[in-house]
Amino acid sequence: MLLRGFACGADVEVLQVVEAVMAAAPLRHMQTPGGYTMSVATTSCGALGWVSDARGYRYAALDPRSGQPWPALPASFLDLARCAAARTGYADFTPESCLINEYVPGAKLSLHQDKDEKDLSAPIVSLSLGLPAVFLFGSASRKDRAQRYRLVHGDVVVWGGPSRLAYHGVMPLADGEHALLGRRRINLTFRRVRVA
Ligand code: MD3
Ligand code: FE
Protein backbone atom coordinates (compact mmCIF):
# COMPACT_ATOMS: atom_id res chain seq x y z
CA MET A 1 0.00 0.00 0.00
CA LEU A 2 1.47 3.29 -1.14
CA LEU A 3 0.84 6.37 1.02
CA ARG A 4 1.98 9.17 -1.30
CA GLY A 5 3.55 12.05 0.60
CA PHE A 6 2.59 10.61 4.00
CA ALA A 7 5.72 11.96 5.71
CA CYS A 8 5.96 15.28 3.89
CA GLY A 9 4.85 17.35 6.87
CA ALA A 10 7.43 15.68 9.12
CA ASP A 11 10.39 15.67 6.72
CA VAL A 12 12.55 18.29 8.44
CA GLU A 13 12.15 16.66 11.83
CA VAL A 14 12.71 13.14 10.45
CA LEU A 15 15.89 14.29 8.73
CA GLN A 16 17.19 15.89 11.93
CA VAL A 17 16.63 12.64 13.81
CA VAL A 18 18.25 10.63 10.99
CA GLU A 19 21.33 12.87 11.20
CA ALA A 20 21.50 12.30 14.97
CA VAL A 21 21.38 8.52 14.46
CA MET A 22 24.09 8.78 11.81
CA ALA A 23 26.29 10.78 14.20
CA ALA A 24 26.06 7.96 16.79
CA ALA A 25 26.21 5.07 14.30
CA PRO A 26 27.87 6.30 11.07
CA LEU A 27 26.85 5.08 7.64
CA ARG A 28 29.07 2.35 6.23
CA HIS A 29 29.23 0.18 3.12
CA MET A 30 28.62 -3.41 4.23
CA GLN A 31 30.28 -6.41 2.59
CA THR A 32 27.94 -8.94 1.01
CA PRO A 33 28.40 -12.64 1.80
CA GLY A 34 29.55 -12.98 -1.83
CA GLY A 35 32.44 -10.59 -1.23
CA TYR A 36 31.06 -7.44 -2.85
CA THR A 37 30.86 -4.01 -1.21
CA MET A 38 27.34 -2.57 -1.25
CA SER A 39 26.95 0.70 -3.17
CA VAL A 40 24.26 1.70 -0.67
CA ALA A 41 25.58 2.91 2.71
CA THR A 42 23.65 1.69 5.76
CA THR A 43 23.18 2.13 9.47
CA SER A 44 20.42 1.21 11.92
CA CYS A 45 18.63 2.21 15.07
CA GLY A 46 16.48 0.15 17.42
CA ALA A 47 17.10 -2.95 19.53
CA LEU A 48 18.40 -4.76 16.45
CA GLY A 49 20.28 -3.58 13.40
CA TRP A 50 20.74 -5.25 10.03
CA VAL A 51 24.29 -6.34 9.28
CA SER A 52 26.02 -8.11 6.41
CA ASP A 53 29.50 -9.56 6.18
CA ALA A 54 31.30 -12.64 4.85
CA ARG A 55 29.30 -14.77 7.32
CA GLY A 56 25.94 -13.70 5.91
CA TYR A 57 23.02 -11.34 6.53
CA ARG A 58 21.50 -11.08 10.00
CA TYR A 59 20.14 -8.78 12.70
CA ALA A 60 22.48 -7.97 15.58
CA ALA A 61 22.03 -6.11 18.88
CA LEU A 62 25.47 -4.47 18.62
CA ASP A 63 26.86 -2.25 15.89
CA PRO A 64 29.88 -4.26 14.66
CA ARG A 65 31.74 -1.02 13.91
CA SER A 66 31.64 0.25 17.52
CA GLY A 67 30.76 -2.86 19.52
CA GLN A 68 28.03 -0.72 21.14
CA PRO A 69 24.23 -1.10 20.97
CA TRP A 70 22.58 0.71 18.06
CA PRO A 71 20.96 4.07 18.90
CA ALA A 72 17.46 3.63 20.32
CA LEU A 73 14.51 3.82 17.94
CA PRO A 74 13.35 7.45 18.29
CA ALA A 75 9.77 7.90 19.55
CA SER A 76 8.90 10.01 16.50
CA PHE A 77 9.98 7.16 14.19
CA LEU A 78 7.92 4.64 16.12
CA ASP A 79 4.86 6.93 15.91
CA LEU A 80 5.27 7.44 12.18
CA ALA A 81 5.70 3.71 11.46
CA ARG A 82 2.78 2.71 13.71
CA CYS A 83 0.56 5.36 12.19
CA ALA A 84 1.32 4.28 8.61
CA ALA A 85 0.80 0.60 9.50
CA ALA A 86 -2.51 1.36 11.24
CA ARG A 87 -3.68 3.34 8.19
CA THR A 88 -3.23 0.23 6.06
CA GLY A 89 -4.82 -2.29 8.42
CA TYR A 90 -1.95 -3.41 10.64
CA ALA A 91 -3.19 -2.47 14.10
CA ASP A 92 -0.31 -3.21 16.47
CA PHE A 93 2.88 -2.86 14.51
CA THR A 94 5.85 -2.50 16.87
CA PRO A 95 9.07 -2.35 14.88
CA GLU A 96 12.29 -3.28 16.64
CA SER A 97 14.59 -2.05 13.94
CA CYS A 98 14.92 0.81 11.51
CA LEU A 99 17.40 0.24 8.69
CA ILE A 100 18.66 3.46 7.15
CA ASN A 101 19.90 3.23 3.55
CA GLU A 102 21.70 6.11 1.85
CA TYR A 103 21.96 6.26 -1.95
CA VAL A 104 24.17 8.68 -3.85
CA PRO A 105 23.89 8.94 -7.66
CA GLY A 106 24.71 5.53 -9.18
CA ALA A 107 24.00 3.54 -6.01
CA LYS A 108 21.54 0.67 -6.46
CA LEU A 109 20.05 -2.30 -4.71
CA SER A 110 19.83 -5.56 -6.64
CA LEU A 111 16.65 -7.61 -6.70
CA HIS A 112 16.25 -9.47 -3.37
CA GLN A 113 13.76 -10.72 -0.80
CA ASP A 114 13.74 -9.57 2.84
CA LYS A 115 13.56 -12.80 4.79
CA ASP A 116 16.06 -12.40 7.63
CA GLU A 117 13.14 -11.45 9.93
CA LYS A 118 11.51 -14.24 11.97
CA ASP A 119 8.10 -12.57 12.01
CA LEU A 120 6.97 -12.56 8.39
CA SER A 121 3.39 -11.77 9.44
CA ALA A 122 4.42 -8.20 10.29
CA PRO A 123 4.68 -5.70 7.44
CA ILE A 124 7.74 -3.64 6.57
CA VAL A 125 7.11 0.10 6.48
CA SER A 126 9.39 2.14 4.23
CA LEU A 127 9.87 5.89 4.00
CA SER A 128 11.66 7.61 1.11
CA LEU A 129 13.42 10.97 1.46
CA GLY A 130 15.41 13.05 -1.01
CA LEU A 131 16.05 12.24 -4.66
CA PRO A 132 13.45 10.11 -6.45
CA ALA A 133 14.14 6.43 -7.10
CA VAL A 134 12.88 3.87 -9.57
CA PHE A 135 11.73 1.01 -7.39
CA LEU A 136 11.44 -2.52 -8.82
CA PHE A 137 8.58 -4.57 -7.43
CA GLY A 138 8.31 -8.20 -8.48
CA SER A 139 6.47 -11.20 -7.13
CA ALA A 140 7.56 -14.00 -4.81
CA SER A 141 9.22 -15.62 -7.81
CA ARG A 142 12.42 -14.06 -9.16
CA LYS A 143 11.43 -15.09 -12.70
CA ASP A 144 8.41 -12.78 -12.92
CA ARG A 145 9.05 -9.40 -14.48
CA ALA A 146 9.22 -6.59 -11.94
CA GLN A 147 6.91 -3.57 -12.09
CA ARG A 148 8.52 -0.15 -11.81
CA TYR A 149 7.36 2.56 -9.43
CA ARG A 150 8.80 5.99 -8.88
CA LEU A 151 9.19 6.69 -5.15
CA VAL A 152 9.64 10.31 -4.18
CA HIS A 153 10.37 12.37 -1.08
CA GLY A 154 7.81 11.75 1.64
CA ASP A 155 6.34 8.56 0.19
CA VAL A 156 5.60 5.78 2.66
CA VAL A 157 4.93 2.20 1.56
CA VAL A 158 3.57 -0.59 3.74
CA TRP A 159 4.64 -4.03 2.52
CA GLY A 160 2.54 -6.75 4.09
CA GLY A 161 0.61 -9.88 3.24
CA PRO A 162 1.43 -11.29 -0.21
CA SER A 163 3.90 -8.44 -0.95
CA ARG A 164 6.01 -9.20 2.13
CA LEU A 165 8.09 -11.81 0.30
CA ALA A 166 8.09 -10.08 -3.06
CA TYR A 167 11.40 -9.61 -4.85
CA HIS A 168 12.33 -5.93 -4.97
CA GLY A 169 15.20 -3.61 -5.71
CA VAL A 170 16.20 -0.08 -6.62
CA MET A 171 17.60 1.05 -10.00
CA PRO A 172 20.84 3.09 -9.99
CA LEU A 173 19.98 6.49 -8.54
CA ALA A 174 19.84 9.26 -11.13
CA ASP A 175 21.82 12.39 -10.40
CA GLY A 176 19.93 15.42 -9.14
CA GLU A 177 19.71 17.92 -6.34
CA HIS A 178 17.03 17.76 -3.67
CA ALA A 179 16.16 20.97 -1.80
CA LEU A 180 16.38 19.38 1.66
CA LEU A 181 18.76 16.42 1.18
CA GLY A 182 21.06 17.49 -1.65
CA ARG A 183 22.51 14.78 -3.93
CA ARG A 184 21.19 11.73 -2.13
CA ARG A 185 18.24 9.58 -1.27
CA ILE A 186 17.64 8.18 2.18
CA ASN A 187 15.28 5.28 2.75
CA LEU A 188 14.12 4.13 6.16
CA THR A 189 12.63 0.67 6.65
CA PHE A 190 10.86 -0.22 9.89
CA ARG A 191 10.97 -3.89 10.71
CA ARG A 192 9.57 -6.35 13.20
CA VAL A 193 12.30 -8.98 13.49
CA ARG A 194 11.34 -11.32 16.35
CA VAL A 195 7.90 -12.80 16.82
CA ALA A 196 6.08 -10.45 19.21
C1 MD3 B 1 8.98 -5.08 -0.53
N1 MD3 B 1 15.28 -1.06 0.63
O1 MD3 B 1 16.48 -2.19 2.76
S1 MD3 B 1 12.37 0.15 0.48
C2 MD3 B 1 15.89 -2.96 1.97
O2 MD3 B 1 14.64 1.85 -1.14
C3 MD3 B 1 15.27 -2.38 0.76
O3 MD3 B 1 16.24 1.31 0.18
C4 MD3 B 1 14.82 -0.39 -0.54
O4 MD3 B 1 14.80 -3.11 -0.04
C5 MD3 B 1 15.24 1.03 -0.49
O5 MD3 B 1 15.77 -4.17 2.15
C6 MD3 B 1 13.39 -0.55 -0.75
C7 MD3 B 1 10.91 -0.68 0.08
C8 MD3 B 1 10.81 -2.10 0.53
C9 MD3 B 1 11.41 -2.55 1.68
C10 MD3 B 1 11.20 -3.84 2.09
C11 MD3 B 1 10.40 -4.69 1.37
C12 MD3 B 1 10.04 -2.94 -0.19
C13 MD3 B 1 9.81 -4.24 0.21
C14 MD3 B 1 10.12 -6.01 1.79
C15 MD3 B 1 9.29 -6.81 1.07
C16 MD3 B 1 8.73 -6.35 -0.10
FE1 FE C 1 14.59 -5.10 0.81
PDB file of C-alpha atoms and ligand atoms in Angstrom:
ATOM      1  CA  MET A   1       0.000   0.000   0.000  1.00  0.00           C
ATOM      2  CA  LEU A   2       1.473   3.290  -1.138  1.00  0.00           C
ATOM      3  CA  LEU A   3       0.844   6.366   1.019  1.00  0.00           C
ATOM      4  CA  ARG A   4       1.975   9.167  -1.298  1.00  0.00           C
ATOM      5  CA  GLY A   5       3.555  12.052   0.603  1.00  0.00           C
ATOM      6  CA  PHE A   6       2.592  10.612   3.997  1.00  0.00           C
ATOM      7  CA  ALA A   7       5.720  11.957   5.714  1.00  0.00           C
ATOM      8  CA  CYS A   8       5.958  15.284   3.889  1.00  0.00           C
ATOM      9  CA  GLY A   9       4.852  17.346   6.867  1.00  0.00           C
ATOM     10  CA  ALA A  10       7.427  15.679   9.125  1.00  0.00           C
ATOM     11  CA  ASP A  11      10.390  15.670   6.723  1.00  0.00           C
ATOM     12  CA  VAL A  12      12.545  18.294   8.442  1.00  0.00           C
ATOM     13  CA  GLU A  13      12.155  16.658  11.827  1.00  0.00           C
ATOM     14  CA  VAL A  14      12.711  13.142  10.454  1.00  0.00           C
ATOM     15  CA  LEU A  15      15.888  14.285   8.729  1.00  0.00           C
ATOM     16  CA  GLN A  16      17.188  15.889  11.928  1.00  0.00           C
ATOM     17  CA  VAL A  17      16.631  12.645  13.812  1.00  0.00           C
ATOM     18  CA  VAL A  18      18.249  10.630  10.988  1.00  0.00           C
ATOM     19  CA  GLU A  19      21.332  12.869  11.202  1.00  0.00           C
ATOM     20  CA  ALA A  20      21.500  12.298  14.973  1.00  0.00           C
ATOM     21  CA  VAL A  21      21.377   8.515  14.461  1.00  0.00           C
ATOM     22  CA  MET A  22      24.093   8.782  11.812  1.00  0.00           C
ATOM     23  CA  ALA A  23      26.292  10.781  14.204  1.00  0.00           C
ATOM     24  CA  ALA A  24      26.060   7.957  16.791  1.00  0.00           C
ATOM     25  CA  ALA A  25      26.210   5.071  14.295  1.00  0.00           C
ATOM     26  CA  PRO A  26      27.865   6.297  11.072  1.00  0.00           C
ATOM     27  CA  LEU A  27      26.848   5.081   7.639  1.00  0.00           C
ATOM     28  CA  ARG A  28      29.070   2.348   6.234  1.00  0.00           C
ATOM     29  CA  HIS A  29      29.233   0.183   3.118  1.00  0.00           C
ATOM     30  CA  MET A  30      28.619  -3.406   4.225  1.00  0.00           C
ATOM     31  CA  GLN A  31      30.279  -6.410   2.595  1.00  0.00           C
ATOM     32  CA  THR A  32      27.942  -8.935   1.014  1.00  0.00           C
ATOM     33  CA  PRO A  33      28.396 -12.642   1.796  1.00  0.00           C
ATOM     34  CA  GLY A  34      29.547 -12.982  -1.830  1.00  0.00           C
ATOM     35  CA  GLY A  35      32.440 -10.586  -1.228  1.00  0.00           C
ATOM     36  CA  TYR A  36      31.062  -7.435  -2.852  1.00  0.00           C
ATOM     37  CA  THR A  37      30.860  -4.008  -1.206  1.00  0.00           C
ATOM     38  CA  MET A  38      27.337  -2.570  -1.253  1.00  0.00           C
ATOM     39  CA  SER A  39      26.949   0.700  -3.170  1.00  0.00           C
ATOM     40  CA  VAL A  40      24.256   1.703  -0.668  1.00  0.00           C
ATOM     41  CA  ALA A  41      25.576   2.908   2.706  1.00  0.00           C
ATOM     42  CA  THR A  42      23.655   1.688   5.757  1.00  0.00           C
ATOM     43  CA  THR A  43      23.179   2.135   9.473  1.00  0.00           C
ATOM     44  CA  SER A  44      20.419   1.212  11.915  1.00  0.00           C
ATOM     45  CA  CYS A  45      18.635   2.206  15.068  1.00  0.00           C
ATOM     46  CA  GLY A  46      16.478   0.148  17.423  1.00  0.00           C
ATOM     47  CA  ALA A  47      17.100  -2.945  19.533  1.00  0.00           C
ATOM     48  CA  LEU A  48      18.403  -4.758  16.450  1.00  0.00           C
ATOM     49  CA  GLY A  49      20.281  -3.582  13.396  1.00  0.00           C
ATOM     50  CA  TRP A  50      20.736  -5.253  10.028  1.00  0.00           C
ATOM     51  CA  VAL A  51      24.290  -6.340   9.284  1.00  0.00           C
ATOM     52  CA  SER A  52      26.017  -8.107   6.414  1.00  0.00           C
ATOM     53  CA  ASP A  53      29.504  -9.561   6.178  1.00  0.00           C
ATOM     54  CA  ALA A  54      31.297 -12.643   4.851  1.00  0.00           C
ATOM     55  CA  ARG A  55      29.296 -14.775   7.324  1.00  0.00           C
ATOM     56  CA  GLY A  56      25.937 -13.704   5.913  1.00  0.00           C
ATOM     57  CA  TYR A  57      23.022 -11.338   6.528  1.00  0.00           C
ATOM     58  CA  ARG A  58      21.497 -11.075  10.002  1.00  0.00           C
ATOM     59  CA  TYR A  59      20.143  -8.785  12.701  1.00  0.00           C
ATOM     60  CA  ALA A  60      22.479  -7.970  15.579  1.00  0.00           C
ATOM     61  CA  ALA A  61      22.034  -6.107  18.880  1.00  0.00           C
ATOM     62  CA  LEU A  62      25.473  -4.474  18.616  1.00  0.00           C
ATOM     63  CA  ASP A  63      26.859  -2.254  15.892  1.00  0.00           C
ATOM     64  CA  PRO A  64      29.878  -4.256  14.661  1.00  0.00           C
ATOM     65  CA  ARG A  65      31.737  -1.020  13.912  1.00  0.00           C
ATOM     66  CA  SER A  66      31.639   0.249  17.520  1.00  0.00           C
ATOM     67  CA  GLY A  67      30.759  -2.858  19.517  1.00  0.00           C
ATOM     68  CA  GLN A  68      28.026  -0.715  21.139  1.00  0.00           C
ATOM     69  CA  PRO A  69      24.231  -1.103  20.971  1.00  0.00           C
ATOM     70  CA  TRP A  70      22.578   0.705  18.058  1.00  0.00           C
ATOM     71  CA  PRO A  71      20.962   4.069  18.900  1.00  0.00           C
ATOM     72  CA  ALA A  72      17.461   3.633  20.324  1.00  0.00           C
ATOM     73  CA  LEU A  73      14.510   3.822  17.941  1.00  0.00           C
ATOM     74  CA  PRO A  74      13.354   7.445  18.287  1.00  0.00           C
ATOM     75  CA  ALA A  75       9.770   7.897  19.550  1.00  0.00           C
ATOM     76  CA  SER A  76       8.898  10.013  16.504  1.00  0.00           C
ATOM     77  CA  PHE A  77       9.980   7.156  14.186  1.00  0.00           C
ATOM     78  CA  LEU A  78       7.922   4.644  16.124  1.00  0.00           C
ATOM     79  CA  ASP A  79       4.859   6.934  15.906  1.00  0.00           C
ATOM     80  CA  LEU A  80       5.275   7.436  12.181  1.00  0.00           C
ATOM     81  CA  ALA A  81       5.701   3.710  11.460  1.00  0.00           C
ATOM     82  CA  ARG A  82       2.780   2.710  13.710  1.00  0.00           C
ATOM     83  CA  CYS A  83       0.564   5.358  12.195  1.00  0.00           C
ATOM     84  CA  ALA A  84       1.318   4.276   8.606  1.00  0.00           C
ATOM     85  CA  ALA A  85       0.796   0.605   9.499  1.00  0.00           C
ATOM     86  CA  ALA A  86      -2.508   1.365  11.238  1.00  0.00           C
ATOM     87  CA  ARG A  87      -3.680   3.337   8.190  1.00  0.00           C
ATOM     88  CA  THR A  88      -3.228   0.226   6.057  1.00  0.00           C
ATOM     89  CA  GLY A  89      -4.822  -2.287   8.419  1.00  0.00           C
ATOM     90  CA  TYR A  90      -1.948  -3.409  10.642  1.00  0.00           C
ATOM     91  CA  ALA A  91      -3.188  -2.473  14.104  1.00  0.00           C
ATOM     92  CA  ASP A  92      -0.312  -3.215  16.472  1.00  0.00           C
ATOM     93  CA  PHE A  93       2.884  -2.857  14.507  1.00  0.00           C
ATOM     94  CA  THR A  94       5.847  -2.496  16.866  1.00  0.00           C
ATOM     95  CA  PRO A  95       9.075  -2.347  14.875  1.00  0.00           C
ATOM     96  CA  GLU A  96      12.295  -3.284  16.642  1.00  0.00           C
ATOM     97  CA  SER A  97      14.588  -2.051  13.944  1.00  0.00           C
ATOM     98  CA  CYS A  98      14.924   0.811  11.509  1.00  0.00           C
ATOM     99  CA  LEU A  99      17.396   0.240   8.686  1.00  0.00           C
ATOM    100  CA  ILE A 100      18.664   3.463   7.147  1.00  0.00           C
ATOM    101  CA  ASN A 101      19.901   3.233   3.547  1.00  0.00           C
ATOM    102  CA  GLU A 102      21.698   6.111   1.851  1.00  0.00           C
ATOM    103  CA  TYR A 103      21.962   6.258  -1.954  1.00  0.00           C
ATOM    104  CA  VAL A 104      24.174   8.676  -3.850  1.00  0.00           C
ATOM    105  CA  PRO A 105      23.892   8.938  -7.662  1.00  0.00           C
ATOM    106  CA  GLY A 106      24.714   5.533  -9.181  1.00  0.00           C
ATOM    107  CA  ALA A 107      24.000   3.540  -6.010  1.00  0.00           C
ATOM    108  CA  LYS A 108      21.536   0.675  -6.463  1.00  0.00           C
ATOM    109  CA  LEU A 109      20.052  -2.300  -4.708  1.00  0.00           C
ATOM    110  CA  SER A 110      19.835  -5.559  -6.644  1.00  0.00           C
ATOM    111  CA  LEU A 111      16.651  -7.605  -6.700  1.00  0.00           C
ATOM    112  CA  HIS A 112      16.252  -9.467  -3.372  1.00  0.00           C
ATOM    113  CA  GLN A 113      13.757 -10.720  -0.805  1.00  0.00           C
ATOM    114  CA  ASP A 114      13.741  -9.571   2.842  1.00  0.00           C
ATOM    115  CA  LYS A 115      13.563 -12.795   4.792  1.00  0.00           C
ATOM    116  CA  ASP A 116      16.055 -12.401   7.632  1.00  0.00           C
ATOM    117  CA  GLU A 117      13.142 -11.452   9.928  1.00  0.00           C
ATOM    118  CA  LYS A 118      11.512 -14.236  11.966  1.00  0.00           C
ATOM    119  CA  ASP A 119       8.096 -12.575  12.009  1.00  0.00           C
ATOM    120  CA  LEU A 120       6.972 -12.560   8.390  1.00  0.00           C
ATOM    121  CA  SER A 121       3.387 -11.774   9.439  1.00  0.00           C
ATOM    122  CA  ALA A 122       4.420  -8.204  10.286  1.00  0.00           C
ATOM    123  CA  PRO A 123       4.678  -5.699   7.438  1.00  0.00           C
ATOM    124  CA  ILE A 124       7.739  -3.642   6.567  1.00  0.00           C
ATOM    125  CA  VAL A 125       7.110   0.098   6.483  1.00  0.00           C
ATOM    126  CA  SER A 126       9.386   2.137   4.230  1.00  0.00           C
ATOM    127  CA  LEU A 127       9.873   5.892   3.998  1.00  0.00           C
ATOM    128  CA  SER A 128      11.664   7.609   1.114  1.00  0.00           C
ATOM    129  CA  LEU A 129      13.422  10.969   1.459  1.00  0.00           C
ATOM    130  CA  GLY A 130      15.406  13.055  -1.007  1.00  0.00           C
ATOM    131  CA  LEU A 131      16.054  12.239  -4.662  1.00  0.00           C
ATOM    132  CA  PRO A 132      13.446  10.106  -6.452  1.00  0.00           C
ATOM    133  CA  ALA A 133      14.138   6.427  -7.098  1.00  0.00           C
ATOM    134  CA  VAL A 134      12.876   3.866  -9.572  1.00  0.00           C
ATOM    135  CA  PHE A 135      11.735   1.006  -7.393  1.00  0.00           C
ATOM    136  CA  LEU A 136      11.441  -2.519  -8.821  1.00  0.00           C
ATOM    137  CA  PHE A 137       8.582  -4.566  -7.433  1.00  0.00           C
ATOM    138  CA  GLY A 138       8.309  -8.196  -8.476  1.00  0.00           C
ATOM    139  CA  SER A 139       6.466 -11.197  -7.126  1.00  0.00           C
ATOM    140  CA  ALA A 140       7.558 -13.998  -4.808  1.00  0.00           C
ATOM    141  CA  SER A 141       9.219 -15.620  -7.813  1.00  0.00           C
ATOM    142  CA  ARG A 142      12.418 -14.063  -9.161  1.00  0.00           C
ATOM    143  CA  LYS A 143      11.434 -15.090 -12.703  1.00  0.00           C
ATOM    144  CA  ASP A 144       8.411 -12.782 -12.920  1.00  0.00           C
ATOM    145  CA  ARG A 145       9.053  -9.404 -14.481  1.00  0.00           C
ATOM    146  CA  ALA A 146       9.220  -6.591 -11.942  1.00  0.00           C
ATOM    147  CA  GLN A 147       6.906  -3.569 -12.092  1.00  0.00           C
ATOM    148  CA  ARG A 148       8.520  -0.150 -11.808  1.00  0.00           C
ATOM    149  CA  TYR A 149       7.357   2.560  -9.427  1.00  0.00           C
ATOM    150  CA  ARG A 150       8.803   5.990  -8.880  1.00  0.00           C
ATOM    151  CA  LEU A 151       9.191   6.686  -5.149  1.00  0.00           C
ATOM    152  CA  VAL A 152       9.642  10.312  -4.176  1.00  0.00           C
ATOM    153  CA  HIS A 153      10.373  12.367  -1.081  1.00  0.00           C
ATOM    154  CA  GLY A 154       7.806  11.750   1.644  1.00  0.00           C
ATOM    155  CA  ASP A 155       6.338   8.557   0.190  1.00  0.00           C
ATOM    156  CA  VAL A 156       5.604   5.776   2.658  1.00  0.00           C
ATOM    157  CA  VAL A 157       4.932   2.204   1.559  1.00  0.00           C
ATOM    158  CA  VAL A 158       3.575  -0.590   3.744  1.00  0.00           C
ATOM    159  CA  TRP A 159       4.645  -4.026   2.521  1.00  0.00           C
ATOM    160  CA  GLY A 160       2.541  -6.751   4.085  1.00  0.00           C
ATOM    161  CA  GLY A 161       0.606  -9.879   3.238  1.00  0.00           C
ATOM    162  CA  PRO A 162       1.426 -11.289  -0.210  1.00  0.00           C
ATOM    163  CA  SER A 163       3.901  -8.444  -0.946  1.00  0.00           C
ATOM    164  CA  ARG A 164       6.013  -9.203   2.133  1.00  0.00           C
ATOM    165  CA  LEU A 165       8.092 -11.810   0.304  1.00  0.00           C
ATOM    166  CA  ALA A 166       8.094 -10.082  -3.064  1.00  0.00           C
ATOM    167  CA  TYR A 167      11.402  -9.607  -4.846  1.00  0.00           C
ATOM    168  CA  HIS A 168      12.326  -5.927  -4.975  1.00  0.00           C
ATOM    169  CA  GLY A 169      15.204  -3.609  -5.713  1.00  0.00           C
ATOM    170  CA  VAL A 170      16.200  -0.076  -6.618  1.00  0.00           C
ATOM    171  CA  MET A 171      17.600   1.049  -9.996  1.00  0.00           C
ATOM    172  CA  PRO A 172      20.844   3.087  -9.990  1.00  0.00           C
ATOM    173  CA  LEU A 173      19.977   6.486  -8.539  1.00  0.00           C
ATOM    174  CA  ALA A 174      19.839   9.262 -11.130  1.00  0.00           C
ATOM    175  CA  ASP A 175      21.816  12.393 -10.399  1.00  0.00           C
ATOM    176  CA  GLY A 176      19.928  15.422  -9.138  1.00  0.00           C
ATOM    177  CA  GLU A 177      19.709  17.924  -6.344  1.00  0.00           C
ATOM    178  CA  HIS A 178      17.029  17.763  -3.667  1.00  0.00           C
ATOM    179  CA  ALA A 179      16.159  20.972  -1.800  1.00  0.00           C
ATOM    180  CA  LEU A 180      16.379  19.382   1.657  1.00  0.00           C
ATOM    181  CA  LEU A 181      18.757  16.417   1.184  1.00  0.00           C
ATOM    182  CA  GLY A 182      21.064  17.491  -1.650  1.00  0.00           C
ATOM    183  CA  ARG A 183      22.508  14.785  -3.931  1.00  0.00           C
ATOM    184  CA  ARG A 184      21.194  11.734  -2.132  1.00  0.00           C
ATOM    185  CA  ARG A 185      18.237   9.581  -1.273  1.00  0.00           C
ATOM    186  CA  ILE A 186      17.635   8.177   2.184  1.00  0.00           C
ATOM    187  CA  ASN A 187      15.283   5.278   2.749  1.00  0.00           C
ATOM    188  CA  LEU A 188      14.119   4.126   6.164  1.00  0.00           C
ATOM    189  CA  THR A 189      12.625   0.668   6.646  1.00  0.00           C
ATOM    190  CA  PHE A 190      10.862  -0.216   9.886  1.00  0.00           C
ATOM    191  CA  ARG A 191      10.969  -3.893  10.708  1.00  0.00           C
ATOM    192  CA  ARG A 192       9.571  -6.353  13.197  1.00  0.00           C
ATOM    193  CA  VAL A 193      12.302  -8.981  13.489  1.00  0.00           C
ATOM    194  CA  ARG A 194      11.338 -11.321  16.348  1.00  0.00           C
ATOM    195  CA  VAL A 195       7.902 -12.796  16.821  1.00  0.00           C
ATOM    196  CA  ALA A 196       6.078 -10.450  19.208  1.00  0.00           C
TER     197      ALA A 196
HETATM  198  C1  MD3 B   1       8.983  -5.077  -0.528  1.00  0.00           C
HETATM  199  N1  MD3 B   1      15.283  -1.064   0.631  1.00  0.00           N
HETATM  200  O1  MD3 B   1      16.479  -2.189   2.765  1.00  0.00           O
HETATM  201  S1  MD3 B   1      12.370   0.154   0.476  1.00  0.00           S
HETATM  202  C2  MD3 B   1      15.888  -2.958   1.968  1.00  0.00           C
HETATM  203  O2  MD3 B   1      14.638   1.853  -1.141  1.00  0.00           O
HETATM  204  C3  MD3 B   1      15.272  -2.385   0.759  1.00  0.00           C
HETATM  205  O3  MD3 B   1      16.241   1.307   0.175  1.00  0.00           O
HETATM  206  C4  MD3 B   1      14.824  -0.394  -0.537  1.00  0.00           C
HETATM  207  O4  MD3 B   1      14.796  -3.115  -0.042  1.00  0.00           O
HETATM  208  C5  MD3 B   1      15.243   1.034  -0.493  1.00  0.00           C
HETATM  209  O5  MD3 B   1      15.769  -4.174   2.147  1.00  0.00           O
HETATM  210  C6  MD3 B   1      13.392  -0.550  -0.747  1.00  0.00           C
HETATM  211  C7  MD3 B   1      10.911  -0.684   0.076  1.00  0.00           C
HETATM  212  C8  MD3 B   1      10.815  -2.100   0.529  1.00  0.00           C
HETATM  213  C9  MD3 B   1      11.408  -2.554   1.679  1.00  0.00           C
HETATM  214  C10 MD3 B   1      11.203  -3.843   2.095  1.00  0.00           C
HETATM  215  C11 MD3 B   1      10.396  -4.693   1.368  1.00  0.00           C
HETATM  216  C12 MD3 B   1      10.038  -2.936  -0.192  1.00  0.00           C
HETATM  217  C13 MD3 B   1       9.807  -4.238   0.211  1.00  0.00           C
HETATM  218  C14 MD3 B   1      10.124  -6.010   1.789  1.00  0.00           C
HETATM  219  C15 MD3 B   1       9.295  -6.810   1.073  1.00  0.00           C
HETATM  220  C16 MD3 B   1       8.734  -6.354  -0.101  1.00  0.00           C
HETATM  221 FE    FE B   2      14.594  -5.101   0.810  1.00  0.00          FE
END
